Short mmCIF file of N, CA and C in Angstrom, two decimals:
data_model
loop_
_atom_site.label_atom_id
_atom_site.label_comp_id
_atom_site.label_asym_id
_atom_site.label_seq_id
_atom_site.Cartn_x
_atom_site.Cartn_y
_atom_site.Cartn_z
N MET F 157 -3.23 -1.15 15.74
CA MET F 157 -3.49 -1.64 14.72
C MET F 157 -3.54 -3.13 14.54
N ARG F 158 -2.39 -3.65 15.11
CA ARG F 158 -2.09 -5.17 15.28
C ARG F 158 -3.24 -5.77 15.88
N VAL F 159 -3.85 -5.36 16.91
CA VAL F 159 -4.82 -5.83 17.76
C VAL F 159 -6.17 -5.99 16.85
N SER F 160 -6.45 -4.81 16.09
CA SER F 160 -7.71 -4.97 15.30
C SER F 160 -7.41 -6.09 14.13
N ARG F 161 -6.25 -6.24 13.77
CA ARG F 161 -6.07 -7.34 12.58
C ARG F 161 -6.28 -8.74 13.33
N ILE F 162 -5.92 -8.87 14.55
CA ILE F 162 -6.25 -10.16 15.22
C ILE F 162 -7.58 -10.36 15.39
N VAL F 163 -8.40 -9.16 15.89
CA VAL F 163 -9.86 -9.18 16.10
C VAL F 163 -10.47 -9.63 14.69
N LEU F 164 -10.08 -9.04 13.60
CA LEU F 164 -10.68 -9.44 12.40
C LEU F 164 -10.53 -10.76 11.95
N TRP F 165 -9.36 -11.29 12.10
CA TRP F 165 -9.01 -12.54 11.78
C TRP F 165 -9.84 -13.54 12.74
N GLY F 166 -10.07 -13.27 13.79
CA GLY F 166 -10.84 -14.12 14.80
C GLY F 166 -12.36 -13.91 14.33
N VAL F 167 -12.80 -12.83 13.90
CA VAL F 167 -14.10 -12.86 13.32
C VAL F 167 -14.42 -13.73 12.05
N GLY F 168 -13.27 -13.59 11.30
CA GLY F 168 -13.32 -14.48 10.11
C GLY F 168 -13.35 -16.01 10.38
N LEU F 169 -12.50 -16.44 11.38
CA LEU F 169 -12.47 -17.73 11.46
C LEU F 169 -13.59 -18.03 12.27
N VAL F 170 -14.46 -17.40 13.13
CA VAL F 170 -15.63 -17.72 13.65
C VAL F 170 -16.76 -17.61 12.34
N ALA F 171 -16.83 -16.82 11.67
CA ALA F 171 -17.62 -16.82 10.55
C ALA F 171 -17.46 -18.09 9.61
N LEU F 172 -16.13 -18.49 9.33
CA LEU F 172 -15.92 -19.63 8.51
C LEU F 172 -16.44 -20.90 9.42
N ALA F 173 -16.25 -21.11 10.54
CA ALA F 173 -16.81 -21.94 11.42
C ALA F 173 -18.13 -22.14 11.33
N GLY F 174 -18.89 -20.94 11.37
CA GLY F 174 -20.30 -20.73 11.30
C GLY F 174 -20.80 -21.34 9.92
N VAL F 175 -20.17 -21.17 8.85
CA VAL F 175 -20.54 -21.71 7.50
C VAL F 175 -20.67 -23.28 7.48
N PHE F 176 -19.63 -23.72 8.15
CA PHE F 176 -19.69 -25.29 8.25
C PHE F 176 -20.73 -25.73 9.24
N PHE F 177 -21.31 -25.06 10.16
CA PHE F 177 -22.12 -25.41 11.20
C PHE F 177 -23.59 -24.84 10.99
N SER F 178 -23.64 -24.23 9.82
CA SER F 178 -24.96 -23.46 9.48
C SER F 178 -25.97 -24.45 9.21
N LEU F 179 -25.75 -25.66 8.79
CA LEU F 179 -26.68 -26.57 8.36
C LEU F 179 -27.52 -27.06 9.61
N GLN F 180 -26.80 -26.94 10.75
CA GLN F 180 -27.46 -27.30 12.09
C GLN F 180 -28.05 -26.10 12.72
N SER F 181 -27.57 -24.68 12.33
CA SER F 181 -28.22 -23.76 12.98
C SER F 181 -29.32 -23.15 12.37
N GLY F 182 -29.84 -22.24 12.75
CA GLY F 182 -31.08 -21.63 12.09
C GLY F 182 -30.72 -20.30 11.28
N LEU F 183 -29.34 -19.82 11.39
CA LEU F 183 -29.12 -18.87 10.34
C LEU F 183 -28.63 -19.29 9.15
N PRO F 184 -29.21 -18.60 8.02
CA PRO F 184 -28.78 -18.90 6.70
C PRO F 184 -27.42 -18.79 6.31
N LYS F 185 -26.71 -19.42 5.40
CA LYS F 185 -25.40 -19.53 5.20
C LYS F 185 -25.03 -18.01 4.65
N ALA F 186 -25.87 -17.28 3.89
CA ALA F 186 -25.66 -15.92 3.44
C ALA F 186 -25.07 -14.83 4.56
N VAL F 187 -25.72 -15.18 5.86
CA VAL F 187 -25.19 -14.29 7.00
C VAL F 187 -23.85 -14.49 7.28
N TRP F 188 -23.40 -15.89 7.24
CA TRP F 188 -22.08 -16.10 7.70
C TRP F 188 -21.11 -15.62 6.59
N ILE F 189 -21.49 -16.07 5.20
CA ILE F 189 -20.67 -15.48 4.25
C ILE F 189 -20.28 -14.04 4.21
N LEU F 190 -21.35 -13.37 4.53
CA LEU F 190 -21.51 -11.98 4.59
C LEU F 190 -20.35 -11.34 5.66
N CYS F 191 -20.24 -12.16 6.61
CA CYS F 191 -19.56 -11.88 7.82
C CYS F 191 -17.91 -12.03 7.30
N ILE F 192 -17.81 -13.09 6.63
CA ILE F 192 -16.57 -13.49 6.16
C ILE F 192 -15.82 -12.33 5.32
N VAL F 193 -16.89 -11.86 4.19
CA VAL F 193 -16.56 -10.91 3.36
C VAL F 193 -16.24 -9.56 3.89
N LEU F 194 -17.03 -9.24 4.90
CA LEU F 194 -16.82 -7.83 5.63
C LEU F 194 -15.51 -7.95 6.30
N ALA F 195 -15.16 -9.02 7.06
CA ALA F 195 -14.00 -9.06 7.72
C ALA F 195 -12.74 -9.03 6.80
N GLU F 196 -12.73 -9.78 5.77
CA GLU F 196 -11.58 -9.67 4.83
C GLU F 196 -11.42 -8.35 4.24
N GLY F 197 -12.64 -7.79 3.67
CA GLY F 197 -12.55 -6.48 3.15
C GLY F 197 -11.87 -5.38 4.13
N ARG F 198 -12.40 -5.48 5.27
CA ARG F 198 -11.92 -4.50 6.38
C ARG F 198 -10.21 -4.80 6.57
N SER F 199 -9.94 -5.99 6.77
CA SER F 199 -8.67 -6.33 6.85
C SER F 199 -7.84 -5.80 5.76
N ALA F 200 -8.09 -6.16 4.49
CA ALA F 200 -7.49 -5.54 3.16
C ALA F 200 -7.15 -4.03 3.18
N TRP F 201 -8.29 -3.28 3.54
CA TRP F 201 -8.42 -1.91 3.76
C TRP F 201 -7.38 -1.41 4.65
N GLN F 202 -7.37 -2.03 5.88
CA GLN F 202 -6.43 -1.58 6.85
C GLN F 202 -4.93 -1.80 6.50
N THR F 203 -4.78 -2.88 5.93
CA THR F 203 -3.48 -3.28 5.23
C THR F 203 -2.85 -2.03 4.50
N ARG F 204 -3.63 -1.74 3.37
CA ARG F 204 -3.18 -0.65 2.44
C ARG F 204 -3.00 0.60 3.02
N GLY F 205 -3.76 0.94 4.18
CA GLY F 205 -3.57 2.28 4.84
C GLY F 205 -2.37 2.17 5.61
N GLY F 206 -2.10 0.96 6.17
CA GLY F 206 -0.81 0.86 7.02
C GLY F 206 0.37 0.83 6.19
N ARG F 207 0.29 0.40 4.94
CA ARG F 207 1.39 0.54 4.09
C ARG F 207 1.98 1.97 3.73
N ARG F 208 0.90 2.71 3.38
CA ARG F 208 0.82 4.15 3.06
C ARG F 208 1.51 4.98 4.24
N ALA F 209 1.11 4.72 5.49
CA ALA F 209 1.63 5.20 6.52
C ALA F 209 3.02 4.91 6.87
N GLU F 210 3.45 3.62 6.65
CA GLU F 210 4.86 3.33 6.54
C GLU F 210 5.68 3.91 5.69
N GLN F 211 5.10 4.08 4.36
CA GLN F 211 6.01 4.71 3.44
C GLN F 211 6.15 6.21 3.78
N ARG F 212 5.11 6.82 4.31
CA ARG F 212 5.16 8.21 4.58
C ARG F 212 6.23 8.64 5.75
N ASP F 213 6.19 7.56 6.75
CA ASP F 213 7.28 7.63 7.79
C ASP F 213 8.59 7.46 7.29
N TRP F 214 8.67 6.50 6.32
CA TRP F 214 9.97 6.26 5.83
C TRP F 214 10.57 7.60 5.08
N TYR F 215 9.58 8.09 4.41
CA TYR F 215 10.09 9.38 3.65
C TYR F 215 10.47 10.45 4.55
N ALA F 216 9.54 10.68 5.46
CA ALA F 216 9.95 11.75 6.46
C ALA F 216 11.08 11.48 7.32
N ALA F 217 11.56 10.31 7.57
CA ALA F 217 12.79 9.98 8.28
C ALA F 217 13.96 10.15 7.41
N ASN F 218 13.75 9.77 6.23
CA ASN F 218 15.00 9.64 5.37
C ASN F 218 15.41 10.91 4.42
N PHE F 219 14.22 11.59 3.91
CA PHE F 219 14.36 12.88 3.35
C PHE F 219 13.79 13.79 3.83
N GLY F 220 12.49 13.80 4.12
CA GLY F 220 11.72 14.97 4.65
C GLY F 220 11.23 16.10 3.82
N SER F 221 12.14 16.28 2.79
CA SER F 221 11.49 17.24 1.76
C SER F 221 11.85 16.81 0.39
N ILE F 222 11.22 17.49 -0.65
CA ILE F 222 11.47 17.22 -1.95
C ILE F 222 12.97 17.46 -2.58
N ASP F 223 13.61 18.54 -1.89
CA ASP F 223 14.77 18.94 -2.27
C ASP F 223 15.81 17.84 -1.80
N ALA F 224 15.65 17.46 -0.71
CA ALA F 224 16.65 16.37 -0.01
C ALA F 224 16.49 15.26 -0.99
N LEU F 225 15.18 14.86 -1.39
CA LEU F 225 15.17 13.55 -2.42
C LEU F 225 15.95 14.04 -3.68
N ARG F 226 15.64 15.10 -4.11
CA ARG F 226 16.38 15.46 -5.51
C ARG F 226 17.99 15.41 -5.32
N GLN F 227 18.52 15.68 -4.30
CA GLN F 227 20.02 15.47 -4.11
C GLN F 227 20.39 14.05 -4.07
N ALA F 228 19.49 13.27 -3.36
CA ALA F 228 19.72 11.84 -3.36
C ALA F 228 19.58 11.08 -4.61
N THR F 229 18.81 11.53 -5.57
CA THR F 229 18.68 10.94 -7.00
C THR F 229 19.57 11.40 -8.23
N ASP F 230 19.48 10.54 -9.20
CA ASP F 230 20.36 10.93 -10.38
C ASP F 230 19.45 11.78 -11.15
N GLU F 231 19.58 13.07 -11.01
CA GLU F 231 18.66 14.03 -11.87
C GLU F 231 18.88 13.85 -13.38
N PRO F 232 19.95 13.95 -13.81
CA PRO F 232 20.39 13.89 -15.35
C PRO F 232 19.70 12.73 -15.73
N GLY F 233 19.91 11.58 -15.12
CA GLY F 233 19.54 10.16 -15.53
C GLY F 233 17.95 10.29 -15.52
N LEU F 234 17.17 10.72 -14.70
CA LEU F 234 15.86 10.83 -14.59
C LEU F 234 15.29 11.72 -15.62
N HIS F 235 15.90 12.94 -15.94
CA HIS F 235 15.60 13.87 -16.82
C HIS F 235 15.50 13.12 -18.32
N ARG F 236 16.75 12.50 -18.63
CA ARG F 236 16.70 11.68 -19.65
C ARG F 236 15.79 10.62 -19.99
N ILE F 237 15.46 9.92 -18.86
CA ILE F 237 14.34 8.97 -19.10
C ILE F 237 13.06 9.54 -19.18
N ARG F 238 12.86 10.62 -18.56
CA ARG F 238 11.45 11.45 -18.74
C ARG F 238 11.40 11.87 -20.20
N ASP F 239 12.45 12.44 -20.70
CA ASP F 239 12.44 13.08 -22.04
C ASP F 239 12.28 12.05 -23.23
N GLU F 240 13.03 10.91 -22.85
CA GLU F 240 13.04 9.92 -24.02
C GLU F 240 11.74 8.89 -23.79
N LYS F 241 11.18 8.31 -22.66
CA LYS F 241 10.44 7.30 -22.60
C LYS F 241 9.19 7.68 -21.88
N GLY F 242 9.34 8.94 -21.37
CA GLY F 242 7.98 9.38 -20.72
C GLY F 242 8.12 9.63 -19.10
N ALA F 243 7.23 10.29 -18.72
CA ALA F 243 7.15 10.63 -17.20
C ALA F 243 6.87 9.28 -16.36
N ALA F 244 6.05 8.42 -16.80
CA ALA F 244 5.60 7.20 -16.20
C ALA F 244 6.79 6.37 -15.99
N ASN F 245 7.60 6.30 -17.08
CA ASN F 245 8.83 5.28 -16.94
C ASN F 245 9.93 6.08 -15.82
N ALA F 246 9.88 7.37 -15.85
CA ALA F 246 10.67 8.02 -14.86
C ALA F 246 10.31 7.70 -13.54
N VAL F 247 8.95 7.81 -13.43
CA VAL F 247 8.36 7.62 -12.07
C VAL F 247 8.57 6.03 -11.48
N ARG F 248 8.68 5.08 -12.60
CA ARG F 248 9.00 3.79 -12.13
C ARG F 248 10.58 3.68 -11.89
N GLU F 249 11.24 4.45 -12.59
CA GLU F 249 12.64 4.49 -12.11
C GLU F 249 13.08 5.13 -10.61
N VAL F 250 12.33 6.06 -10.38
CA VAL F 250 12.26 6.62 -8.91
C VAL F 250 11.81 5.52 -8.04
N LYS F 251 10.72 4.92 -8.30
CA LYS F 251 10.20 3.79 -7.41
C LYS F 251 11.20 2.68 -7.18
N ARG F 252 11.69 2.30 -8.43
CA ARG F 252 12.83 1.30 -8.30
C ARG F 252 13.96 1.43 -7.54
N GLN F 253 14.38 2.83 -7.68
CA GLN F 253 15.60 3.28 -6.54
C GLN F 253 15.22 3.33 -5.25
N HIS F 254 14.00 3.62 -4.95
CA HIS F 254 13.58 3.96 -3.54
C HIS F 254 12.14 3.42 -3.48
N PRO F 255 12.07 1.98 -3.37
CA PRO F 255 10.78 1.12 -3.24
C PRO F 255 9.84 1.69 -2.24
N LYS F 256 10.33 2.18 -1.17
CA LYS F 256 9.37 2.62 0.04
C LYS F 256 8.95 4.04 -0.07
N LEU F 257 9.19 4.75 -1.11
CA LEU F 257 8.96 6.07 -1.53
C LEU F 257 7.30 6.21 -1.91
N PRO F 258 6.62 6.90 -1.08
CA PRO F 258 5.28 7.15 -1.68
C PRO F 258 5.26 7.48 -3.33
N LEU F 259 4.04 6.96 -3.92
CA LEU F 259 3.88 7.20 -5.29
C LEU F 259 3.76 8.69 -5.54
N ASP F 260 3.02 9.46 -4.69
CA ASP F 260 2.68 10.98 -5.21
C ASP F 260 3.90 11.73 -4.90
N VAL F 261 4.92 11.28 -4.05
CA VAL F 261 6.09 11.91 -3.91
C VAL F 261 7.00 11.72 -5.17
N ALA F 262 6.88 10.45 -5.59
CA ALA F 262 7.68 10.22 -6.85
C ALA F 262 7.27 10.90 -7.95
N VAL F 263 5.98 10.99 -8.11
CA VAL F 263 5.42 11.82 -9.31
C VAL F 263 5.78 13.38 -9.23
N THR F 264 5.74 14.02 -7.89
CA THR F 264 6.11 15.34 -7.72
C THR F 264 7.52 15.52 -7.99
N LEU F 265 8.36 14.55 -7.68
CA LEU F 265 9.82 14.71 -7.92
C LEU F 265 10.02 14.70 -9.45
N VAL F 266 9.35 13.79 -10.28
CA VAL F 266 9.62 13.68 -11.70
C VAL F 266 9.01 15.18 -12.34
N LYS F 267 7.90 15.77 -11.84
CA LYS F 267 7.34 16.78 -12.56
C LYS F 267 8.31 17.97 -12.24
N ALA F 268 8.99 17.95 -11.04
CA ALA F 268 9.74 19.10 -10.50
C ALA F 268 10.92 19.15 -11.19
N LEU F 269 11.67 18.09 -12.04
CA LEU F 269 12.80 18.04 -12.86
C LEU F 269 12.59 18.98 -13.95
#
């Protein structure tokens, strides 16, 4: 994944240089701008996917199951937050306690209370 990010940055830099030199070249500026947008969009998409994979790996290594996560959290406190302030605030509290926890797992935990 790291190599593809380097390649994408290289494509972006070449495209950026191409924009500056497009006045002398025969290609229109739109082609170079399109290259930059595509390279940056692809890079941003890969970063999000990498973050999700990292969160899933962290969850599997530290808890592995929803039951192990329930034992590691303050269930009565989350139950109180869910009842008083709503499920969204309870999910935020779980994410505050465990920032690397995937969002869908936090939602599942709050629903399971």
